[in-house]
PDB file of C-alpha atoms in Angstrom:
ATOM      1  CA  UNK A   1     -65.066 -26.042 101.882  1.00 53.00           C
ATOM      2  CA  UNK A   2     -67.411 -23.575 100.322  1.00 51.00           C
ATOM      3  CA  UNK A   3     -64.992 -21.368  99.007  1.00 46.00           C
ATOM      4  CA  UNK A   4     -63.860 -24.916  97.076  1.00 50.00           C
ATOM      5  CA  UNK A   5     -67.178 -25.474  95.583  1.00 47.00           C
ATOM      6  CA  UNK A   6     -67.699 -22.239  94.652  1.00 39.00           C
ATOM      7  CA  UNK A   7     -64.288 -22.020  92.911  1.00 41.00           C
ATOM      8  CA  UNK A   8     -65.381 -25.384  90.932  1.00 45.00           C
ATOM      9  CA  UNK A   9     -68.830 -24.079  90.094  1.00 41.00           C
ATOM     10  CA  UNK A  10     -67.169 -21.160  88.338  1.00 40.00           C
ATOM     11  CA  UNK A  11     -64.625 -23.929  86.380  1.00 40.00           C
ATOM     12  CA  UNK A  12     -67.815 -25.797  85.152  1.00 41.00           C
ATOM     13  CA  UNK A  13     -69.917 -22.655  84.579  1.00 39.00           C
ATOM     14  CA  UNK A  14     -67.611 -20.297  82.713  1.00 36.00           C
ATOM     15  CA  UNK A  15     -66.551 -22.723  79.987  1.00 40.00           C
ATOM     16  CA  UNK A  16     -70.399 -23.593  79.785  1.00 38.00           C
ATOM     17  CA  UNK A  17     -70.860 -19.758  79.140  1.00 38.00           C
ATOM     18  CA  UNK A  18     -68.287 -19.081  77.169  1.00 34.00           C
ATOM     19  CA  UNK A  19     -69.498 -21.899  74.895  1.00 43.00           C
ATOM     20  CA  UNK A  20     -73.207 -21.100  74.386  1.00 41.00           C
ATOM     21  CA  UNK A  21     -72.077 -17.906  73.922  1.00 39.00           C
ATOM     22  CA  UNK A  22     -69.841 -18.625  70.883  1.00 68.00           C
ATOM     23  CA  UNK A  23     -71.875 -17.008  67.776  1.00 86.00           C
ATOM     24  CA  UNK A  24     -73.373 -13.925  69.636  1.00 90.00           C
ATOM     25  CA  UNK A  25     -76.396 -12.726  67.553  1.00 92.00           C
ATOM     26  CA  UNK A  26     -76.421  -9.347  68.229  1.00 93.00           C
ATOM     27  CA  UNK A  27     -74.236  -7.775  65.275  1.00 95.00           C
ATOM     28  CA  UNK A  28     -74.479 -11.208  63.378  1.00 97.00           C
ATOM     29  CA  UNK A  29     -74.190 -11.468  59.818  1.00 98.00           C
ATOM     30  CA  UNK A  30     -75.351 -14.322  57.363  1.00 98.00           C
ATOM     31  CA  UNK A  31     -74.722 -15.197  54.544  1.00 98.00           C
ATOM     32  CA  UNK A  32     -77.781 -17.662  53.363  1.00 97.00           C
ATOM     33  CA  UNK A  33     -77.670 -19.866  49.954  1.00 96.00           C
ATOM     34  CA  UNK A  34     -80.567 -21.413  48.119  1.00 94.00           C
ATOM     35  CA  UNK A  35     -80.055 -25.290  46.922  1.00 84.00           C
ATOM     36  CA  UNK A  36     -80.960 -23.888  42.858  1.00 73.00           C
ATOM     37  CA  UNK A  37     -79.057 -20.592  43.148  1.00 60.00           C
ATOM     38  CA  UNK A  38     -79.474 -20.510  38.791  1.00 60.00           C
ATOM     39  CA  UNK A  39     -84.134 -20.016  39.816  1.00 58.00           C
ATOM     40  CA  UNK A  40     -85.554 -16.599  38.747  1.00 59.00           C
ATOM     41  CA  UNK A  41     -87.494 -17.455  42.011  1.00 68.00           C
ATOM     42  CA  UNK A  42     -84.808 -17.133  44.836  1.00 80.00           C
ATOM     43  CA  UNK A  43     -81.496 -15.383  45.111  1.00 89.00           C
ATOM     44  CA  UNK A  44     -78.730 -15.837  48.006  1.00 95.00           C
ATOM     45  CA  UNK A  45     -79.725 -13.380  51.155  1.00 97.00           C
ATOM     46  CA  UNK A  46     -77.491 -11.169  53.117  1.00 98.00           C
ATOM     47  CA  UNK A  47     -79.090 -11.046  56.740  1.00 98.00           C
ATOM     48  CA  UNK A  48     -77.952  -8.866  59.025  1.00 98.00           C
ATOM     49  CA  UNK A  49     -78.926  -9.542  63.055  1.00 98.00           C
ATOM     50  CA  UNK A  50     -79.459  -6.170  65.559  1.00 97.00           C
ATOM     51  CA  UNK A  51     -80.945  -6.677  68.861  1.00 94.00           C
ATOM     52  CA  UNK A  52     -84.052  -4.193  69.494  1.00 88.00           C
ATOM     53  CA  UNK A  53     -86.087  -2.714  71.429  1.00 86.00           C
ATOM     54  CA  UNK A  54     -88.799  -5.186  71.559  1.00 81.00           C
ATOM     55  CA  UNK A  55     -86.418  -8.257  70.865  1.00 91.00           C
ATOM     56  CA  UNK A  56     -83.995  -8.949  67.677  1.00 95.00           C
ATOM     57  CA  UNK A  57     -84.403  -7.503  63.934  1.00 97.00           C
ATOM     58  CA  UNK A  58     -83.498  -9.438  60.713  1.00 98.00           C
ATOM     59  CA  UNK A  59     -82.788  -7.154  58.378  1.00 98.00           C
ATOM     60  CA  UNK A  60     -81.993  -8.773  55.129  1.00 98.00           C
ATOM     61  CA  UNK A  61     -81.442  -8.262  50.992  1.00 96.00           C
ATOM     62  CA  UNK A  62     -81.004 -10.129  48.110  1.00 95.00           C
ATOM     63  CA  UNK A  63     -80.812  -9.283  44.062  1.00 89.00           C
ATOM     64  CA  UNK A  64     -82.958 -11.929  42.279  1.00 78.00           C
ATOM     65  CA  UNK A  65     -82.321 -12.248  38.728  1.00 74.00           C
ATOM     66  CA  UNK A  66     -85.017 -12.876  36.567  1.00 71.00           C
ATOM     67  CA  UNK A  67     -85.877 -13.712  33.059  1.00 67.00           C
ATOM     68  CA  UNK A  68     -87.876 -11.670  30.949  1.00 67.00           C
ATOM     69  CA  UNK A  69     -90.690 -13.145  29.049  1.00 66.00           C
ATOM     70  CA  UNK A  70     -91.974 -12.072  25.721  1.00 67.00           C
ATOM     71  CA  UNK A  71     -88.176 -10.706  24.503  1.00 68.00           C
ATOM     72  CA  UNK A  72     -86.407 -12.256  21.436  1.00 71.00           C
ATOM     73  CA  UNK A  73     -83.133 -13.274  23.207  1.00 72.00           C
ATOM     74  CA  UNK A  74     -82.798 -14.247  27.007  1.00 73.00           C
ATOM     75  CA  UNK A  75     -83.234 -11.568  28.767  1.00 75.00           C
ATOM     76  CA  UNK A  76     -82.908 -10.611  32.511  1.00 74.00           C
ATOM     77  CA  UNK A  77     -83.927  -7.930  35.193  1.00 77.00           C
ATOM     78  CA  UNK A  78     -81.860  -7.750  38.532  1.00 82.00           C
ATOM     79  CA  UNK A  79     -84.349  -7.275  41.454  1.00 83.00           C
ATOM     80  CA  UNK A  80     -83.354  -5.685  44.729  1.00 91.00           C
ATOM     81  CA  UNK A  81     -85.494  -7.403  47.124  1.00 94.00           C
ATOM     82  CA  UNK A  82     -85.244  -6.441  50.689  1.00 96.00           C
ATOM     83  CA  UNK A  83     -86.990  -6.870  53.951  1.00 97.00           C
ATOM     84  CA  UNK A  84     -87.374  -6.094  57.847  1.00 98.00           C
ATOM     85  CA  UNK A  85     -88.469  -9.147  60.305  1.00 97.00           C
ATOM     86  CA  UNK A  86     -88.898  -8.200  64.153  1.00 96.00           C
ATOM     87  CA  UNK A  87     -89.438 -10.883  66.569  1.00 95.00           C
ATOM     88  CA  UNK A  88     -89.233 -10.807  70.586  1.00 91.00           C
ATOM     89  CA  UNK A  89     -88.372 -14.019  71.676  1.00 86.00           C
ATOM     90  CA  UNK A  90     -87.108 -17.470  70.686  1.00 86.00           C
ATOM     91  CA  UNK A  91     -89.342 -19.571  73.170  1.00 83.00           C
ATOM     92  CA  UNK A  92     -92.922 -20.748  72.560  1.00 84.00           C
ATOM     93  CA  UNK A  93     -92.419 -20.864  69.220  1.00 92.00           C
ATOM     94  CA  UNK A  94     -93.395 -23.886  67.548  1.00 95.00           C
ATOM     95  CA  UNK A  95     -93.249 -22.228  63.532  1.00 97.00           C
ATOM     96  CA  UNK A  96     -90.564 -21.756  61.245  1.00 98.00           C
ATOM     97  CA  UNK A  97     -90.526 -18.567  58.497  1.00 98.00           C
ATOM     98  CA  UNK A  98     -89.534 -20.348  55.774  1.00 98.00           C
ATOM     99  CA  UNK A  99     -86.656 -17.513  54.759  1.00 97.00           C
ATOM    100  CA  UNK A 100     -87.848 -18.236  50.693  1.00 96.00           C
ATOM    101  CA  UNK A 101     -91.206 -16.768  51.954  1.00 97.00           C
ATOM    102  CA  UNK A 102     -90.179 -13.796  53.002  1.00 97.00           C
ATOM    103  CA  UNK A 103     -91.487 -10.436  51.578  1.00 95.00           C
ATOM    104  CA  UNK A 104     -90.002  -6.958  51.317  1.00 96.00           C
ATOM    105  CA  UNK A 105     -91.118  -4.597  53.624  1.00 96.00           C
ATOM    106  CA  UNK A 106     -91.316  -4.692  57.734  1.00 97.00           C
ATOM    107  CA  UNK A 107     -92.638  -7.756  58.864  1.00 96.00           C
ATOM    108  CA  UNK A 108     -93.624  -8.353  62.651  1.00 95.00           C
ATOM    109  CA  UNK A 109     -93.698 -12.559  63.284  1.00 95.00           C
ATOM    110  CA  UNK A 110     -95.484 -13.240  66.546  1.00 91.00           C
ATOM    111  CA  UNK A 111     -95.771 -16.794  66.736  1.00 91.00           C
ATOM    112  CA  UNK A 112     -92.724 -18.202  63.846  1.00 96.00           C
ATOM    113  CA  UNK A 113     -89.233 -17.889  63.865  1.00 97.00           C
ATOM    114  CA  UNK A 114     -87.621 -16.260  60.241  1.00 96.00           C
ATOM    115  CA  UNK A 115     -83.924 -17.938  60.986  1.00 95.00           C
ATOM    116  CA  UNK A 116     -84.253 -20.325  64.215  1.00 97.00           C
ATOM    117  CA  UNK A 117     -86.220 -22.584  66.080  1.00 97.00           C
ATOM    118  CA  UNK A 118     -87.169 -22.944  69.810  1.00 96.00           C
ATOM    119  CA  UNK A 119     -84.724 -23.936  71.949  1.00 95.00           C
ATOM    120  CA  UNK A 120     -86.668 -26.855  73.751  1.00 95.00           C
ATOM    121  CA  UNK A 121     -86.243 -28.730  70.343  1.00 97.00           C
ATOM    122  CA  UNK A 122     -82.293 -28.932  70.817  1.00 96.00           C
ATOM    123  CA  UNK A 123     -83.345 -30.948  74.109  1.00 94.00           C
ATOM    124  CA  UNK A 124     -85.363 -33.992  72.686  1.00 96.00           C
ATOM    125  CA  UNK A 125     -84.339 -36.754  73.657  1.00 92.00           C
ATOM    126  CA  UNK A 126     -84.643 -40.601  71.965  1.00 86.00           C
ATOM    127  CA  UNK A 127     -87.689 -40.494  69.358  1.00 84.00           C
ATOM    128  CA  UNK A 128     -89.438 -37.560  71.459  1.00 96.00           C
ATOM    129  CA  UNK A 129     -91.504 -35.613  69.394  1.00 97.00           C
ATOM    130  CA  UNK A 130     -92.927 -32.348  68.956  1.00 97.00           C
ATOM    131  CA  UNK A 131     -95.282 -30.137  66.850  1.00 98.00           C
ATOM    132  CA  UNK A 132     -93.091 -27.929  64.087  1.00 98.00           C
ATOM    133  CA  UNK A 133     -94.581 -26.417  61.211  1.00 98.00           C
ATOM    134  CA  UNK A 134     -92.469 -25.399  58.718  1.00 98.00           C
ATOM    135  CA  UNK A 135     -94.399 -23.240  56.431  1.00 96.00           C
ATOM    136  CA  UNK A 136     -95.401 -24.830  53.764  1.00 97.00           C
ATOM    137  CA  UNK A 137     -98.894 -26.471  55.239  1.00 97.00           C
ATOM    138  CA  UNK A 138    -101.566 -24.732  57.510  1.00 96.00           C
ATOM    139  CA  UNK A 139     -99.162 -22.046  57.703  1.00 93.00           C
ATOM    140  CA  UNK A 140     -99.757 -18.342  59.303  1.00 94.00           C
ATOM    141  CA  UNK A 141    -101.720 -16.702  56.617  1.00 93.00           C
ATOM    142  CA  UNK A 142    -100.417 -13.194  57.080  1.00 93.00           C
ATOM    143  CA  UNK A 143     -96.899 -14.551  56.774  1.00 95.00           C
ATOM    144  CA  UNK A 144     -97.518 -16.413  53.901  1.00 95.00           C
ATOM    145  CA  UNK A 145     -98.945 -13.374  51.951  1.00 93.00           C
ATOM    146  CA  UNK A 146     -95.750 -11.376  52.488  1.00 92.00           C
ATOM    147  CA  UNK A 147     -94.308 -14.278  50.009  1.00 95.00           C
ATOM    148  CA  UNK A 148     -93.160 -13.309  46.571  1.00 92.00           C
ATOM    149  CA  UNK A 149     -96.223 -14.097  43.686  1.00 92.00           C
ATOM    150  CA  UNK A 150     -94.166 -17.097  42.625  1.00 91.00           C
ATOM    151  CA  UNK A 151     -93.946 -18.999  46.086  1.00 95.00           C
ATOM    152  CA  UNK A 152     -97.123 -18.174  47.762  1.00 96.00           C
ATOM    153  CA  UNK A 153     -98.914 -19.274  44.823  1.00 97.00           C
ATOM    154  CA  UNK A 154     -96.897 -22.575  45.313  1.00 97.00           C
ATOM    155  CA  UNK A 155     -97.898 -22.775  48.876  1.00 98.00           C
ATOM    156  CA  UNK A 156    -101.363 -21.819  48.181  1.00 97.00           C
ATOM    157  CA  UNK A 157    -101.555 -24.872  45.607  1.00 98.00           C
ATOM    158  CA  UNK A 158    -100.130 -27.436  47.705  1.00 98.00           C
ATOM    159  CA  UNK A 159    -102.852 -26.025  50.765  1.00 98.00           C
ATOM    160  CA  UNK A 160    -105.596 -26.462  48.011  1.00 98.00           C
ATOM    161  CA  UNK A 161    -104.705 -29.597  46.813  1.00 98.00           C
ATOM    162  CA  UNK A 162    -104.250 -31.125  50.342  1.00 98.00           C
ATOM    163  CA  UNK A 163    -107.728 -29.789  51.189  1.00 98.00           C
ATOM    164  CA  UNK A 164    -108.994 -32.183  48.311  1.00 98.00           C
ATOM    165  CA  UNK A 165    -108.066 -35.597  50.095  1.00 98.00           C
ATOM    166  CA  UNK A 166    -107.647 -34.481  53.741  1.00 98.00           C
ATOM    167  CA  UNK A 167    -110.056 -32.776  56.732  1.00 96.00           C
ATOM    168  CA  UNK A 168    -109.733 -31.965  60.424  1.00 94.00           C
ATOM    169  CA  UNK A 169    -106.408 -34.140  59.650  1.00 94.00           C
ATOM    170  CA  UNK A 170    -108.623 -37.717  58.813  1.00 96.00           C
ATOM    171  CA  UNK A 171    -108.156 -38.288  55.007  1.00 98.00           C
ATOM    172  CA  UNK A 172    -111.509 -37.953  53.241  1.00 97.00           C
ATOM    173  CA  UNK A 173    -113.413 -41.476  53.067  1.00 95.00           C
ATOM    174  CA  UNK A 174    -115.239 -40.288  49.906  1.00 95.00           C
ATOM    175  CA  UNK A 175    -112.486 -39.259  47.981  1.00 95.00           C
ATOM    176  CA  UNK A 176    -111.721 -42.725  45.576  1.00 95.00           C
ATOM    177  CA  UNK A 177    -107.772 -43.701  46.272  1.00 96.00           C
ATOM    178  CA  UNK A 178    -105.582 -46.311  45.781  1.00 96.00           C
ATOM    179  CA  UNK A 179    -105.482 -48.459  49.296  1.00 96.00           C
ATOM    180  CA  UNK A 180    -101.561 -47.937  49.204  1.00 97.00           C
ATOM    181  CA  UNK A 181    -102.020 -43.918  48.503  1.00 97.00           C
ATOM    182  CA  UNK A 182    -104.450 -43.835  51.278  1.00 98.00           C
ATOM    183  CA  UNK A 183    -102.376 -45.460  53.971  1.00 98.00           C
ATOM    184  CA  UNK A 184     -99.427 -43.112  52.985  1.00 98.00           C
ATOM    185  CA  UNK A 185    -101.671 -40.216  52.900  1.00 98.00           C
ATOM    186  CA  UNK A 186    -102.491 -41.259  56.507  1.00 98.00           C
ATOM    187  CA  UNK A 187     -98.919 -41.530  57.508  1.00 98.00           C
ATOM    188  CA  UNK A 188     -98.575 -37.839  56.362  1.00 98.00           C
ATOM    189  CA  UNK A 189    -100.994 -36.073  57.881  1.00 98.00           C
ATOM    190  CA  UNK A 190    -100.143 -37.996  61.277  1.00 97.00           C
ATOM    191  CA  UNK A 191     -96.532 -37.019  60.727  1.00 98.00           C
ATOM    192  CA  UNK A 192     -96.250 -34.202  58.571  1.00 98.00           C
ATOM    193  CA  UNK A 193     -95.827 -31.882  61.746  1.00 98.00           C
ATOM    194  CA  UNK A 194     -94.302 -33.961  64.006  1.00 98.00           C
ATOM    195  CA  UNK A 195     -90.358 -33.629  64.269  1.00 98.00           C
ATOM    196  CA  UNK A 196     -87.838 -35.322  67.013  1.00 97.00           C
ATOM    197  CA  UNK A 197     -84.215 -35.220  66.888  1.00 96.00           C
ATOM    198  CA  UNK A 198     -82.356 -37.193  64.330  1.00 95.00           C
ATOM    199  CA  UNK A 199     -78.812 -37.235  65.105  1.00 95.00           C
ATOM    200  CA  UNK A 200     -76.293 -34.730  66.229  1.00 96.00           C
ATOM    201  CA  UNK A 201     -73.737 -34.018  63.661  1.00 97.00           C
ATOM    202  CA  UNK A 202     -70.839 -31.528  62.833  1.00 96.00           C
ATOM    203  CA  UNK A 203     -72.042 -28.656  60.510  1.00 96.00           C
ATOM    204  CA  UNK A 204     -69.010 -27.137  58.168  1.00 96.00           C
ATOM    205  CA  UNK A 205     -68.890 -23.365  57.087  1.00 95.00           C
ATOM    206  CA  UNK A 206     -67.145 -19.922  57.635  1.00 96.00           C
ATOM    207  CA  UNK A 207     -66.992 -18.375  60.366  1.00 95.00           C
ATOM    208  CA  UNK A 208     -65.390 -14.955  59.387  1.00 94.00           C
ATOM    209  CA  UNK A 209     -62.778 -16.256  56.918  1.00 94.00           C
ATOM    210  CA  UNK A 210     -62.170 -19.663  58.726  1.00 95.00           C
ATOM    211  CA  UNK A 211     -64.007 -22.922  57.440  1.00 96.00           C
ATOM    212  CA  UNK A 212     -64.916 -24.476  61.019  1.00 95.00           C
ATOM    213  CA  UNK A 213     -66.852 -27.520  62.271  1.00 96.00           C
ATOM    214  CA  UNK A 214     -69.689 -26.404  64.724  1.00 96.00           C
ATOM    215  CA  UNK A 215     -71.680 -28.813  66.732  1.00 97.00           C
ATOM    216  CA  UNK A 216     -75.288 -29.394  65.079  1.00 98.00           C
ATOM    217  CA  UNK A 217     -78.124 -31.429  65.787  1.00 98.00           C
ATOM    218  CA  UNK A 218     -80.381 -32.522  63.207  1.00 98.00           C
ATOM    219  CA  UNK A 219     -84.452 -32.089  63.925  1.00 98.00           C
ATOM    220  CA  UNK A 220     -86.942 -33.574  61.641  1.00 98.00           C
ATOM    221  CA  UNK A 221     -88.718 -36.660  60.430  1.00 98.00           C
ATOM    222  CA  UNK A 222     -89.626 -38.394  57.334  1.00 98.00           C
ATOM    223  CA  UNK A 223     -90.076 -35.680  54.765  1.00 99.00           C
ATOM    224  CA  UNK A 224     -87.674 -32.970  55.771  1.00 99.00           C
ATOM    225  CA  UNK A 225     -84.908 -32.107  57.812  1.00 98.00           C
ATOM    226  CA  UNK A 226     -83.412 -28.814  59.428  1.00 98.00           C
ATOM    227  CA  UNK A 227     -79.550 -28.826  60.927  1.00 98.00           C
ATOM    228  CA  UNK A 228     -79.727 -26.304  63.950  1.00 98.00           C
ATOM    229  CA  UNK A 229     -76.488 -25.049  65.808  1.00 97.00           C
ATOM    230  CA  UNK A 230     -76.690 -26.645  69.254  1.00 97.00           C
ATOM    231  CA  UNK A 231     -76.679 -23.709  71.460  1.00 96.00           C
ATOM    232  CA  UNK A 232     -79.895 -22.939  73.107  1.00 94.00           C
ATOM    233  CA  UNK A 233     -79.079 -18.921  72.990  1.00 93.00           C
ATOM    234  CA  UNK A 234     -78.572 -19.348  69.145  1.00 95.00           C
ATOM    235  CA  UNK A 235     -80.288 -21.926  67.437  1.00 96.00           C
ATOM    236  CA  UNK A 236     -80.006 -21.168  64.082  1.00 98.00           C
ATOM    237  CA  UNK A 237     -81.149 -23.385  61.080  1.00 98.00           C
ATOM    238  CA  UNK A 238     -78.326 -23.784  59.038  1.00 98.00           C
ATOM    239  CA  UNK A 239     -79.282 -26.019  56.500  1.00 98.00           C
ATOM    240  CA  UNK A 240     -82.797 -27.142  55.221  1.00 98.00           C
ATOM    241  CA  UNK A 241     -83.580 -30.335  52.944  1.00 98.00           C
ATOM    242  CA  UNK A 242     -86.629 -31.639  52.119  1.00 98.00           C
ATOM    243  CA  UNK A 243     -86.946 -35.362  50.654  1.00 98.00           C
ATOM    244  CA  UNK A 244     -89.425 -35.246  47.985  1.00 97.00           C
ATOM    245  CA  UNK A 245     -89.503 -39.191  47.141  1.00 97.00           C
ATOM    246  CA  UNK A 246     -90.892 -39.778  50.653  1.00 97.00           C
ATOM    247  CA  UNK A 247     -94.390 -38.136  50.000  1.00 98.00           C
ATOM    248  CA  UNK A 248     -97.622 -39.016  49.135  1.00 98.00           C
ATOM    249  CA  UNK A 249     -97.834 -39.948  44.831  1.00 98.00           C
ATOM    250  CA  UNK A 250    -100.573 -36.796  45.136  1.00 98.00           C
ATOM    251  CA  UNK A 251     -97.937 -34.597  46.173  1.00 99.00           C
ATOM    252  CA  UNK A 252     -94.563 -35.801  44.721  1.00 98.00           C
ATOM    253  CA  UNK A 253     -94.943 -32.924  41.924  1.00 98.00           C
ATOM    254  CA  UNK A 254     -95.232 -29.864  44.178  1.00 98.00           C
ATOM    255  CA  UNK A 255     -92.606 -31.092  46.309  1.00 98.00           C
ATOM    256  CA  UNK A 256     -90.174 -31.723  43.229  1.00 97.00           C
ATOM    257  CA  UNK A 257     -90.636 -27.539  43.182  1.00 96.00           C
ATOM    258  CA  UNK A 258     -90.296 -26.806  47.230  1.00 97.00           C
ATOM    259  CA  UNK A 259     -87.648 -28.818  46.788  1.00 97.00           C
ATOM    260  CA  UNK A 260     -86.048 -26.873  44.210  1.00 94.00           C
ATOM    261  CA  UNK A 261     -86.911 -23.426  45.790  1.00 94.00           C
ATOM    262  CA  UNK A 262     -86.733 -24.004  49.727  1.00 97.00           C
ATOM    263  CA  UNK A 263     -83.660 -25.877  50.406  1.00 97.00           C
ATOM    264  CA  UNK A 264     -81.203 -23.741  51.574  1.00 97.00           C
ATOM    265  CA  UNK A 265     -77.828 -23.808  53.696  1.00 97.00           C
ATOM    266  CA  UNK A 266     -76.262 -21.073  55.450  1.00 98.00           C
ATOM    267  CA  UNK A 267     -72.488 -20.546  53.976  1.00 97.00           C
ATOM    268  CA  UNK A 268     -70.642 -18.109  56.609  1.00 97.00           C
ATOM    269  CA  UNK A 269     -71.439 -16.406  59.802  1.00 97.00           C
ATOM    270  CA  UNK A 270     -69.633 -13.007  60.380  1.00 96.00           C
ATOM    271  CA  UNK A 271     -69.291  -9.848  62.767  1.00 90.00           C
TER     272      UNK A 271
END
C-alpha cells in the first residue's frame, strides 16, 4: 500500500517538476523589445542570465541610436550601452526595475527585481491585492539614478509634479482642483500601487527558433499591466503596458511619454 502511494506521488510530482522547470534561468538568454523601437531613448536589450555566487546576474547590452543635434542633415551616433545587475533572491520583493531604467555599469538591487516579480503574486487569488511598485513613483532612489539622463529626468518630473497635489498619500486640500480631478486623483494614489491578478492568458513568442504559447498570468490594475510566465521558479515579465487614458488629467502628458518609452515585450527566450 505504501509502495502504491509512493509510486503515485512520484506520477503527480515529476510532471509538476518537470513543468516549473521548463525555462531554466541559469544560461537564459532574452531577447527584450521596447513598444517605440524608432526613440533615441531606448534600444532592444540582449540579456543574458548566469547564476552566481550570491544569487543570479543579468548581464545585458543594447546599441541605442541617437540623433545628433545641432548638424545640418539627420544625423546619428550608435551607443553601446551595457550593464551588470546582481540580485540574490526572487522572494520578498515587492519592486520591479523597470529594465528602461537601467544604467551601465554593475548594479547590486536589494529590494527590486530587474526582469521578474515575486512569486507570491502568481498565487492571488479573486481581486486579492498586493503592494507592487513599478518604478516610476516613490521609487528606490539609487536605482533610479543609474537611469540614462533622458528617463530619470522623466521619472524625476512625474515624482515632482505628484509632490504638487499629493502628501503622505492624502491629496493636498489646499491645492485648488476640479471636484472630478480630485476624486480621480484620490483613486490614484489609493491604487496606484496596488496590483491583483487580472486574468491568466497564453503569452506567444520564441522559444529558441519555435513560436510557442506559454501559460501567463496577467498582474496589475487600472493603469498598467505586466504578463508574467506562471512558474513560481521563473516568473519573468514578459510584456509591460501601461494605459495612459486611465490617469489623472494632471498626469495624462507624462504618461503619453512612459508610455512611449517603458512598454516593452520580451520576443524570444534562448539557451
Amino acid at each position: 500500500m505504501r509502495l502504491k502511494y509512493f509510486v503515485l506521488l512520484l506520477i503527480i510530482f515529476i510532471p509538476f517538476q518537470l513543468q516549473a522547470q521548463s525555462i531554466p534561468l541559469n544560461g537564459l538568454s532574452i531577447r527584450l523589445v521596447p513598444k517605440d523601437a524608432k526613440t533615441d531613448k531606448v534600444a532592444p536589450k540582449n540579456i543574458n542570465i548566469l547564476s552566481s555566487r550570491l544569487g543570479y546576474r543579468v548581464m545585458w547590452y543594447s546599441l541605442v541610436k541617437e540623433l545628433q543635434e545641432q548638424t545640418m542633415y539627420p544625423t546619428y551616433r550608435i551607443n553601446a550601452n551595457r550593464g551588470v545587475i546582481e540580485i540574490n533572491n526572487f522572494e520578498l520583493k515587492t519592486s520591479f526595475f523597470h529594465p528602461s531604467l537601467w544604467g551601465n555599469g554593475y548594479i547590486r538591487s536589494e529590494t527590486a527585481l530587474p526582469l521578474w516579480i515575486d512569486p507570491e503574486y502568481l498565487a492571488l487569488k479573486g481581486r486579492q491585492k498586493r503592494t507592487l511598485n513599478i518604478g516610476l513613483l516613490n521609487g528606490n532612489k539609487h536605482l533610479i539614478k543609474q537611469a540614462p539622463d533622458s528617463l530619470f529626468d522623466q521619472v524625476n518630473f512625474f515624482q515632482s509634479l505628484y509632490d504638487q497635489y499629493v502628501q503622505g498619500g492624502v491629496v493636498k486640500e489646499e491645492v485648488n482642483l476640479r471636484k472630478s480631478v480630485r476624486k480621480s486623483l484620490k483613486k490614484f494614489t489609493k491604487e496606484f500601487f496596488l496590483v491583483h491578478k487580472v486574468a491568466k492568458t497564453k503569452a506567444e513568442l520564441f522559444v529558441g527558433d519555435k513560436k510557442t504559447k506559454l501559460d501567463a498570468v496577467i498582474i496589475g490594475n487600472a493603469y498598467f499591466n505586466l504578463v508574467v510566465i506562471d512558474d513560481p521558479l521563473n516568473p519573468l515579465v514578459i510584456h509591460f503596458k501601461i494605459f495612459d487614458n486611465k490617469v489623472p488629467t494632471v498626469f495624462k502628458q507624462i504618461f503619453k511619454r512612459f508610455k512611449k518609452h517603458f512598454e516593452f515585450r520580451v520576443t524570444q527566450l534562448k539557451y
